[in-house]
Short mmCIF file of C-alpha atoms in Angstrom, two decimals:
data_model
loop_
_atom_site.label_atom_id
_atom_site.label_comp_id
_atom_site.label_asym_id
_atom_site.label_seq_id
_atom_site.Cartn_x
_atom_site.Cartn_y
_atom_site.Cartn_z
CA UNK H 1 -11.50 12.64 -15.89
CA UNK H 2 -9.17 9.65 -15.54
CA UNK H 3 -5.92 8.43 -16.99
CA UNK H 4 -6.13 6.46 -20.20
CA UNK H 5 -4.76 3.15 -18.92
CA UNK H 6 -4.24 1.81 -22.44
CA UNK H 7 -0.84 3.54 -22.38
CA UNK H 8 1.77 1.41 -20.50
CA UNK H 9 3.64 4.57 -19.46
CA UNK H 10 0.49 5.64 -17.64
CA UNK H 11 -0.95 2.26 -16.65
CA UNK H 12 2.09 0.66 -14.97
CA UNK H 13 2.89 3.51 -12.53
CA UNK H 14 -0.82 3.87 -11.74
CA UNK H 15 -1.09 0.18 -10.84
CA UNK H 16 2.04 0.23 -8.67
CA UNK H 17 0.95 3.41 -6.90
CA UNK H 18 -2.53 1.96 -6.29
CA UNK H 19 -1.08 -1.22 -4.79
CA UNK H 20 1.18 0.65 -2.40
CA UNK H 21 -1.58 3.05 -1.41
CA UNK H 22 -3.72 0.03 -0.56
CA UNK H 23 -0.88 -1.42 1.52
CA UNK H 24 -0.41 1.89 3.33
CA UNK H 25 -4.13 1.98 4.12
CA UNK H 26 -4.07 -1.66 5.24
CA UNK H 27 -1.18 -1.12 7.66
CA UNK H 28 -2.94 1.93 9.09
CA UNK H 29 -6.10 -0.10 9.66
CA UNK H 30 -4.01 -2.80 11.36
CA UNK H 31 -2.40 -0.12 13.51
CA UNK H 32 -5.85 1.02 14.67
CA UNK H 33 -6.89 -2.60 15.27
CA UNK H 34 -3.75 -3.12 17.33
CA UNK H 35 -4.64 -0.19 19.56
CA UNK H 36 -8.24 -1.36 19.96
CA UNK H 37 -7.37 -5.00 20.61
CA UNK H 38 -4.84 -4.11 23.31
CA UNK H 39 -7.21 -1.62 24.91
CA UNK H 40 -4.74 1.26 24.98
CA UNK H 41 -5.41 4.90 24.21
CA UNK H 42 -4.53 6.58 20.94
CA UNK H 43 -1.33 8.57 21.21
CA UNK H 44 -0.08 11.61 19.30
CA UNK H 45 1.85 9.52 16.77
CA UNK H 46 -1.31 7.52 16.01
CA UNK H 47 -3.36 10.62 15.22
CA UNK H 48 -0.57 12.02 13.05
CA UNK H 49 -0.35 8.79 11.05
CA UNK H 50 -4.13 8.66 10.55
CA UNK H 51 -4.08 12.26 9.30
CA UNK H 52 -1.27 11.34 6.92
CA UNK H 53 -3.23 8.46 5.36
CA UNK H 54 -6.27 10.72 4.90
CA UNK H 55 -4.21 13.29 2.99
CA UNK H 56 -2.47 10.51 1.07
CA UNK H 57 -5.90 9.48 -0.18
CA UNK H 58 -6.30 12.97 -1.60
CA UNK H 59 -2.92 12.69 -3.29
CA UNK H 60 -3.89 9.42 -4.93
CA UNK H 61 -7.17 10.82 -6.17
CA UNK H 62 -5.44 13.82 -7.66
CA UNK H 63 -2.76 11.71 -9.34
CA UNK H 64 -5.29 9.72 -11.42
CA UNK H 65 -7.83 12.46 -12.08
CA UNK H 66 -6.16 13.89 -15.17
CA UNK H 67 -5.79 13.04 -18.84
CA UNK H 68 -2.24 13.05 -20.22
CA UNK H 69 -3.17 15.53 -22.95
CA UNK H 70 -4.77 17.96 -20.50
CA UNK H 71 -1.93 20.43 -19.90
CA UNK H 72 -3.96 22.87 -17.82
CA UNK H 73 -5.25 20.12 -15.57
CA UNK H 74 -1.72 18.72 -15.17
CA UNK H 75 -0.40 22.08 -14.01
CA UNK H 76 -3.32 22.55 -11.63
CA UNK H 77 -2.52 19.11 -10.27
CA UNK H 78 1.07 20.15 -9.63
CA UNK H 79 -0.03 23.26 -7.72
CA UNK H 80 -2.25 21.24 -5.38
CA UNK H 81 0.01 18.20 -5.22
CA UNK H 82 3.22 19.56 -3.72
CA UNK H 83 1.66 21.06 -0.56
CA UNK H 84 -0.32 17.86 0.03
CA UNK H 85 2.84 15.81 -0.41
CA UNK H 86 4.73 18.04 2.02
CA UNK H 87 2.01 17.86 4.68
CA UNK H 88 1.75 14.06 4.35
CA UNK H 89 5.49 13.53 4.69
CA UNK H 90 5.70 15.99 7.59
CA UNK H 91 2.89 14.19 9.44
CA UNK H 92 4.61 10.82 8.98
CA UNK H 93 7.98 12.15 10.14
CA UNK H 94 6.43 13.88 13.14
CA UNK H 95 4.63 10.63 14.00
CA UNK H 96 7.92 8.71 13.93
CA UNK H 97 9.61 11.37 16.08
CA UNK H 98 6.79 11.19 18.64
CA UNK H 99 7.20 7.41 18.67
CA UNK H 100 10.93 7.81 19.32
CA UNK H 101 10.19 10.23 22.15
CA UNK H 102 8.03 7.62 23.82
CA UNK H 103 10.70 4.95 23.45
CA UNK H 104 13.48 7.22 24.75
CA UNK H 105 11.30 9.08 27.23
CA UNK H 106 13.85 8.94 30.04
CA UNK H 107 16.67 10.46 27.94
CA UNK H 108 16.45 14.23 28.34
CA UNK H 109 19.02 15.19 25.70
CA UNK H 110 17.28 12.91 23.19
CA UNK H 111 14.04 14.82 23.67
CA UNK H 112 15.87 18.08 22.97
CA UNK H 113 17.35 16.65 19.76
CA UNK H 114 13.96 15.28 18.75
CA UNK H 115 12.29 18.65 19.27
CA UNK H 116 14.90 20.34 17.09
CA UNK H 117 14.39 17.82 14.29
CA UNK H 118 10.62 18.12 14.69
CA UNK H 119 10.86 21.88 14.27
CA UNK H 120 13.03 21.42 11.19
CA UNK H 121 10.48 19.07 9.59
CA UNK H 122 7.60 21.45 10.29
CA UNK H 123 9.59 24.39 8.89
CA UNK H 124 10.35 22.39 5.73
CA UNK H 125 6.66 21.68 5.12
CA UNK H 126 5.65 25.29 5.76
CA UNK H 127 8.27 26.53 3.29
CA UNK H 128 6.91 24.22 0.58
CA UNK H 129 3.32 25.32 1.19
CA UNK H 130 4.16 29.04 1.13
CA UNK H 131 6.52 28.79 -1.83
CA UNK H 132 3.86 26.91 -3.79
CA UNK H 133 1.51 29.84 -3.27
CA UNK H 134 4.00 32.65 -3.99
CA UNK H 135 6.09 31.08 -6.77
CA UNK H 136 3.87 32.58 -9.50
CA UNK H 137 2.13 35.94 -9.58
CA UNK H 138 -0.78 36.02 -10.17
CA UNK H 139 -1.51 32.61 -8.70
CA UNK H 140 -3.46 31.44 -11.77
CA UNK H 141 -0.31 31.92 -13.88
CA UNK H 142 0.79 28.54 -12.47
CA UNK H 143 -1.45 26.88 -15.07
CA UNK H 144 -2.47 29.70 -17.42
CA UNK H 145 0.54 31.18 -19.19
CA UNK H 146 -1.68 33.47 -21.29
CA UNK H 147 -2.27 35.88 -18.39
CA UNK H 148 -0.66 39.21 -19.26
CA UNK H 149 2.10 40.32 -16.91
CA UNK H 150 2.28 36.96 -15.16
CA UNK H 151 5.63 35.71 -13.92
CA UNK H 152 6.98 32.60 -12.20
CA UNK H 153 10.25 31.95 -10.47
CA UNK H 154 12.25 28.85 -11.34
CA UNK H 155 9.84 26.13 -10.18
CA UNK H 156 12.20 23.28 -10.98
CA UNK H 157 14.97 24.84 -8.88
CA UNK H 158 12.53 25.34 -6.01
CA UNK H 159 11.40 21.71 -6.16
CA UNK H 160 15.00 20.51 -6.29
CA UNK H 161 16.05 22.56 -3.28
CA UNK H 162 13.07 21.55 -1.14
CA UNK H 163 13.45 17.90 -2.19
CA UNK H 164 17.12 17.95 -1.25
CA UNK H 165 16.16 19.32 2.15
CA UNK H 166 13.59 16.51 2.35
CA UNK H 167 16.42 13.98 2.06
CA UNK H 168 18.28 15.80 4.83
CA UNK H 169 15.25 15.62 7.14
CA UNK H 170 14.91 11.91 6.31
CA UNK H 171 18.45 11.30 7.47
CA UNK H 172 17.98 13.44 10.59
CA UNK H 173 14.81 11.60 11.64
CA UNK H 174 16.19 8.13 10.97
CA UNK H 175 19.49 8.89 12.69
CA UNK H 176 17.94 10.14 15.92
CA UNK H 177 17.89 6.83 17.84
CA UNK H 178 21.18 5.41 16.53
CA UNK H 179 23.60 6.95 19.10
CA UNK H 180 21.37 5.83 21.97
CA UNK H 181 21.02 2.31 20.61
CA UNK H 182 24.79 2.12 20.22
CA UNK H 183 25.19 2.97 23.91
CA UNK H 184 23.18 -0.09 24.98
CA UNK H 185 25.13 -2.83 26.72
CA UNK H 186 24.48 -5.47 24.06
CA UNK H 187 26.49 -7.92 21.97
CA UNK H 188 27.44 -6.44 18.63
CA UNK H 189 25.24 -8.77 16.57
CA UNK H 190 22.24 -7.95 18.77
CA UNK H 191 22.91 -4.25 18.52
CA UNK H 192 23.09 -4.62 14.76
CA UNK H 193 19.69 -6.29 14.70
CA UNK H 194 18.11 -3.48 16.71
CA UNK H 195 19.74 -0.87 14.49
CA UNK H 196 18.33 -2.66 11.46
CA UNK H 197 14.81 -2.48 12.89
CA UNK H 198 15.14 1.26 13.47
CA UNK H 199 16.87 1.92 10.15
CA UNK H 200 14.61 0.18 7.62
CA UNK H 201 13.32 3.64 6.76
CA UNK H 202 16.65 4.57 5.18
CA UNK H 203 15.27 2.89 2.05
CA UNK H 204 12.95 5.89 1.81
CA UNK H 205 15.97 8.11 1.30
CA UNK H 206 16.73 6.17 -1.87
CA UNK H 207 13.16 6.81 -3.08
CA UNK H 208 13.60 10.51 -2.28
CA UNK H 209 16.73 10.59 -4.43
CA UNK H 210 14.88 8.96 -7.32
CA UNK H 211 12.23 11.64 -6.90
CA UNK H 212 14.91 14.33 -7.22
CA UNK H 213 16.12 12.73 -10.46
CA UNK H 214 12.55 12.80 -11.77
CA UNK H 215 12.14 16.46 -10.79
CA UNK H 216 15.17 17.39 -12.90
CA UNK H 217 13.32 16.08 -15.96
CA UNK H 218 10.20 18.21 -15.44
CA UNK H 219 9.38 20.59 -18.26
CA UNK H 220 6.58 22.94 -17.20
CA UNK H 221 6.03 23.96 -20.81
CA UNK H 222 5.09 20.33 -21.58
CA UNK H 223 4.07 18.85 -18.25
CA UNK H 224 1.69 16.06 -19.25
CA UNK H 225 4.34 13.32 -19.33
CA UNK H 226 7.32 14.93 -17.61
CA UNK H 227 5.27 15.33 -14.43
CA UNK H 228 4.12 11.73 -14.49
CA UNK H 229 7.29 10.08 -13.15
CA UNK H 230 7.71 12.71 -10.46
CA UNK H 231 4.09 12.26 -9.36
CA UNK H 232 4.66 8.50 -9.22
CA UNK H 233 7.67 8.77 -6.88
CA UNK H 234 5.92 11.48 -4.87
CA UNK H 235 3.01 9.09 -4.31
CA UNK H 236 5.15 6.02 -3.62
CA UNK H 237 7.36 7.77 -1.06
CA UNK H 238 4.61 8.69 1.46
CA UNK H 239 3.04 5.24 0.97
CA UNK H 240 6.28 3.55 2.00
CA UNK H 241 6.80 6.06 4.81
CA UNK H 242 3.37 5.30 6.26
CA UNK H 243 3.93 1.55 5.96
CA UNK H 244 7.30 1.83 7.69
CA UNK H 245 5.86 3.97 10.48
CA UNK H 246 3.02 1.48 11.05
CA UNK H 247 5.11 -1.70 11.15
CA UNK H 248 5.96 -1.56 14.88
CA UNK H 249 2.27 -1.33 15.75
CA UNK H 250 1.38 -4.06 13.26
CA UNK H 251 3.87 -6.33 14.98
CA UNK H 252 2.28 -5.44 18.30
CA UNK H 253 -1.02 -6.76 16.95
CA UNK H 254 0.67 -9.93 15.79
CA UNK H 255 2.18 -10.35 19.26
CA UNK H 256 -1.32 -10.26 20.75
CA UNK H 257 -2.85 -12.57 18.14
CA UNK H 258 0.04 -15.04 17.86
CA UNK H 259 2.44 -14.60 20.80
CA UNK H 260 4.09 -17.96 20.19
CA UNK H 261 5.21 -16.81 16.75
CA UNK H 262 5.90 -13.11 17.23
CA UNK H 263 6.32 -12.61 20.97
CA UNK H 264 9.17 -12.69 23.40
CA UNK H 265 8.51 -15.76 25.49
CA UNK H 266 8.53 -15.27 29.22
CA UNK H 267 8.30 -18.75 30.60
CA UNK H 268 9.87 -21.51 32.59
CA UNK H 269 13.57 -21.75 33.22
CA UNK H 270 13.74 -24.95 31.20
CA UNK H 271 12.65 -23.27 27.97
CA UNK H 272 13.98 -19.75 28.30
CA UNK H 273 17.11 -17.88 29.11
CA UNK H 274 17.33 -14.55 30.85
CA UNK H 275 19.53 -11.72 29.74
CA UNK H 276 19.63 -8.35 31.43
CA UNK H 277 20.98 -5.20 29.84
CA UNK H 278 20.94 -1.54 30.79
CA UNK H 279 17.87 0.22 29.52
CA UNK H 280 17.87 3.38 27.54
CA UNK H 281 18.63 6.07 30.06
CA UNK H 282 19.69 3.57 32.71
CA UNK H 283 22.78 3.96 34.79
CA UNK H 284 25.83 1.76 35.13
CA UNK H 285 25.70 -1.93 35.83
CA UNK H 286 24.24 -2.61 39.23
CA UNK H 287 22.53 0.77 39.32
CA UNK H 288 20.67 1.26 36.03
CA UNK H 289 17.47 -0.55 35.26
CA UNK H 290 18.00 -3.43 32.86
CA UNK H 291 15.84 -5.02 30.22
CA UNK H 292 14.95 -8.62 30.99
CA UNK H 293 14.47 -10.46 27.75
CA UNK H 294 13.29 -14.04 27.92
CA UNK H 295 13.92 -16.05 24.78
CA UNK H 296 13.82 -19.64 23.54
CA UNK H 297 17.12 -21.46 23.42
CA UNK H 298 16.66 -22.05 19.67
CA UNK H 299 15.91 -18.43 18.87
CA UNK H 300 18.41 -15.87 17.73
CA UNK H 301 18.56 -12.78 19.89
CA UNK H 302 17.31 -10.65 17.01
CA UNK H 303 14.21 -12.84 16.61
CA UNK H 304 13.26 -12.51 20.24
CA UNK H 305 14.73 -9.01 20.52
CA UNK H 306 13.58 -5.66 21.70
CA UNK H 307 10.20 -4.67 20.31
CA UNK H 308 9.67 -1.30 18.78
CA UNK H 309 6.52 -0.80 20.85
CA UNK H 310 8.34 -0.03 24.11
CA UNK H 311 6.83 2.81 26.10
CA UNK H 312 9.50 3.85 28.56
CA UNK H 313 7.43 4.54 31.64
CA UNK H 314 9.53 3.01 34.40
CA UNK H 315 7.81 2.79 37.76
CA UNK H 316 9.56 2.57 41.14
CA UNK H 317 10.33 -1.05 41.59
CA UNK H 318 12.24 -3.99 42.89
CA UNK H 319 15.56 -5.47 41.98
CA UNK H 320 17.28 -8.82 41.84
CA UNK H 321 20.03 -9.59 44.27
CA UNK H 322 23.50 -10.80 43.41
CA UNK H 323 22.43 -14.45 43.38
CA UNK H 324 19.27 -13.79 41.48
CA UNK H 325 16.98 -13.65 44.53
CA UNK H 326 14.17 -11.24 43.87
CA UNK H 327 14.09 -8.23 46.16
CA UNK H 328 12.21 -5.71 44.05
CA UNK H 329 10.72 -5.44 40.61
CA UNK H 330 10.35 -2.83 37.94
CA UNK H 331 7.70 -3.06 35.27
CA UNK H 332 7.70 -1.04 32.10
CA UNK H 333 4.46 -0.24 30.33
CA UNK H 334 4.64 -1.14 26.65
CA UNK H 335 2.13 -0.74 23.87
CA UNK H 336 2.82 -4.25 22.61
CA UNK H 337 3.32 -6.24 25.81
CA UNK H 338 4.28 -5.66 29.45
CA UNK H 339 7.95 -6.50 29.81
CA UNK H 340 9.72 -6.99 33.11
CA UNK H 341 12.85 -5.00 33.84
CA UNK H 342 15.43 -5.99 36.39
CA UNK H 343 18.87 -5.41 37.78
CA UNK H 344 21.21 -8.22 36.93
CA UNK H 345 24.75 -9.19 37.76
CA UNK H 346 24.57 -12.63 36.18
CA UNK H 347 27.13 -13.18 33.42
CA UNK H 348 25.47 -16.07 31.58
CA UNK H 349 27.08 -16.73 28.22
CA UNK H 350 24.95 -16.14 25.13
CA UNK H 351 24.98 -18.89 22.61
#
């Protein structure tokens, strides 16, 4: 069975959802290509994101495999859909948290906060799965109201409460790196650019709110059309979440394929300028390890700025002396590119 696409109310959301599912799949493929091209190993966040796109494929198949007039099939769809949605979103959020943990590896209290948020996300998904199973007794009463003695709790209220908690977990996950980014020794405009890169996902919170609005309109006694808008937002949200989670790795691939366009240039003194800042988890000036960012004179700092592919594995290394003479070096392994870290006491003015 498939949707009758002659109805605009059905056709338009189906087209939009299909486009974004294709984009989510494309960014995941590019993520895998990025890992293969750079010859690095798959990490936990990569496996989680791949699992999310696999389950998202199941969501998309379910969302089109129903006729609008088929009430029973629509209700069966709802029963299977919500747990799949919860697992997909949980996998994406856990992938992002694991990515954060790699970026802020040297910050112990960040790891503790990340583990707490990770546990909250997992608990949220488990609650949705279990509640979907126990909300109606017997289970078949979810789609067959003719069963004698069957009873269901308030399904709309349950969806609203779990969706509200979904928004809370969105904010928790996206807010994790902000305090640590704010502590970096950077000009305000640069710090704002980095915060923007980490905070693009806040747009997903807006989608989650639209999903809550759609849930309020669900009528389980006539679900064929009232479920449609909710299913649309519930499909679009994980698509955008997967795309957002893949973007750092996609940029890493672009850095490898076109470093002159997407990379931070590390070159001659005549074409670049050096700026050193304390790294995440670094100590005070003169003691903490700094991030050496080489950029073109014509670039803005945000354009040449800190890549989201940093893997904070700082090895024992050398430093630069007061006058810039090299005594030691520290290299940080990154998934996108190896970037040199250094101590610096130079106070060159940024233009």
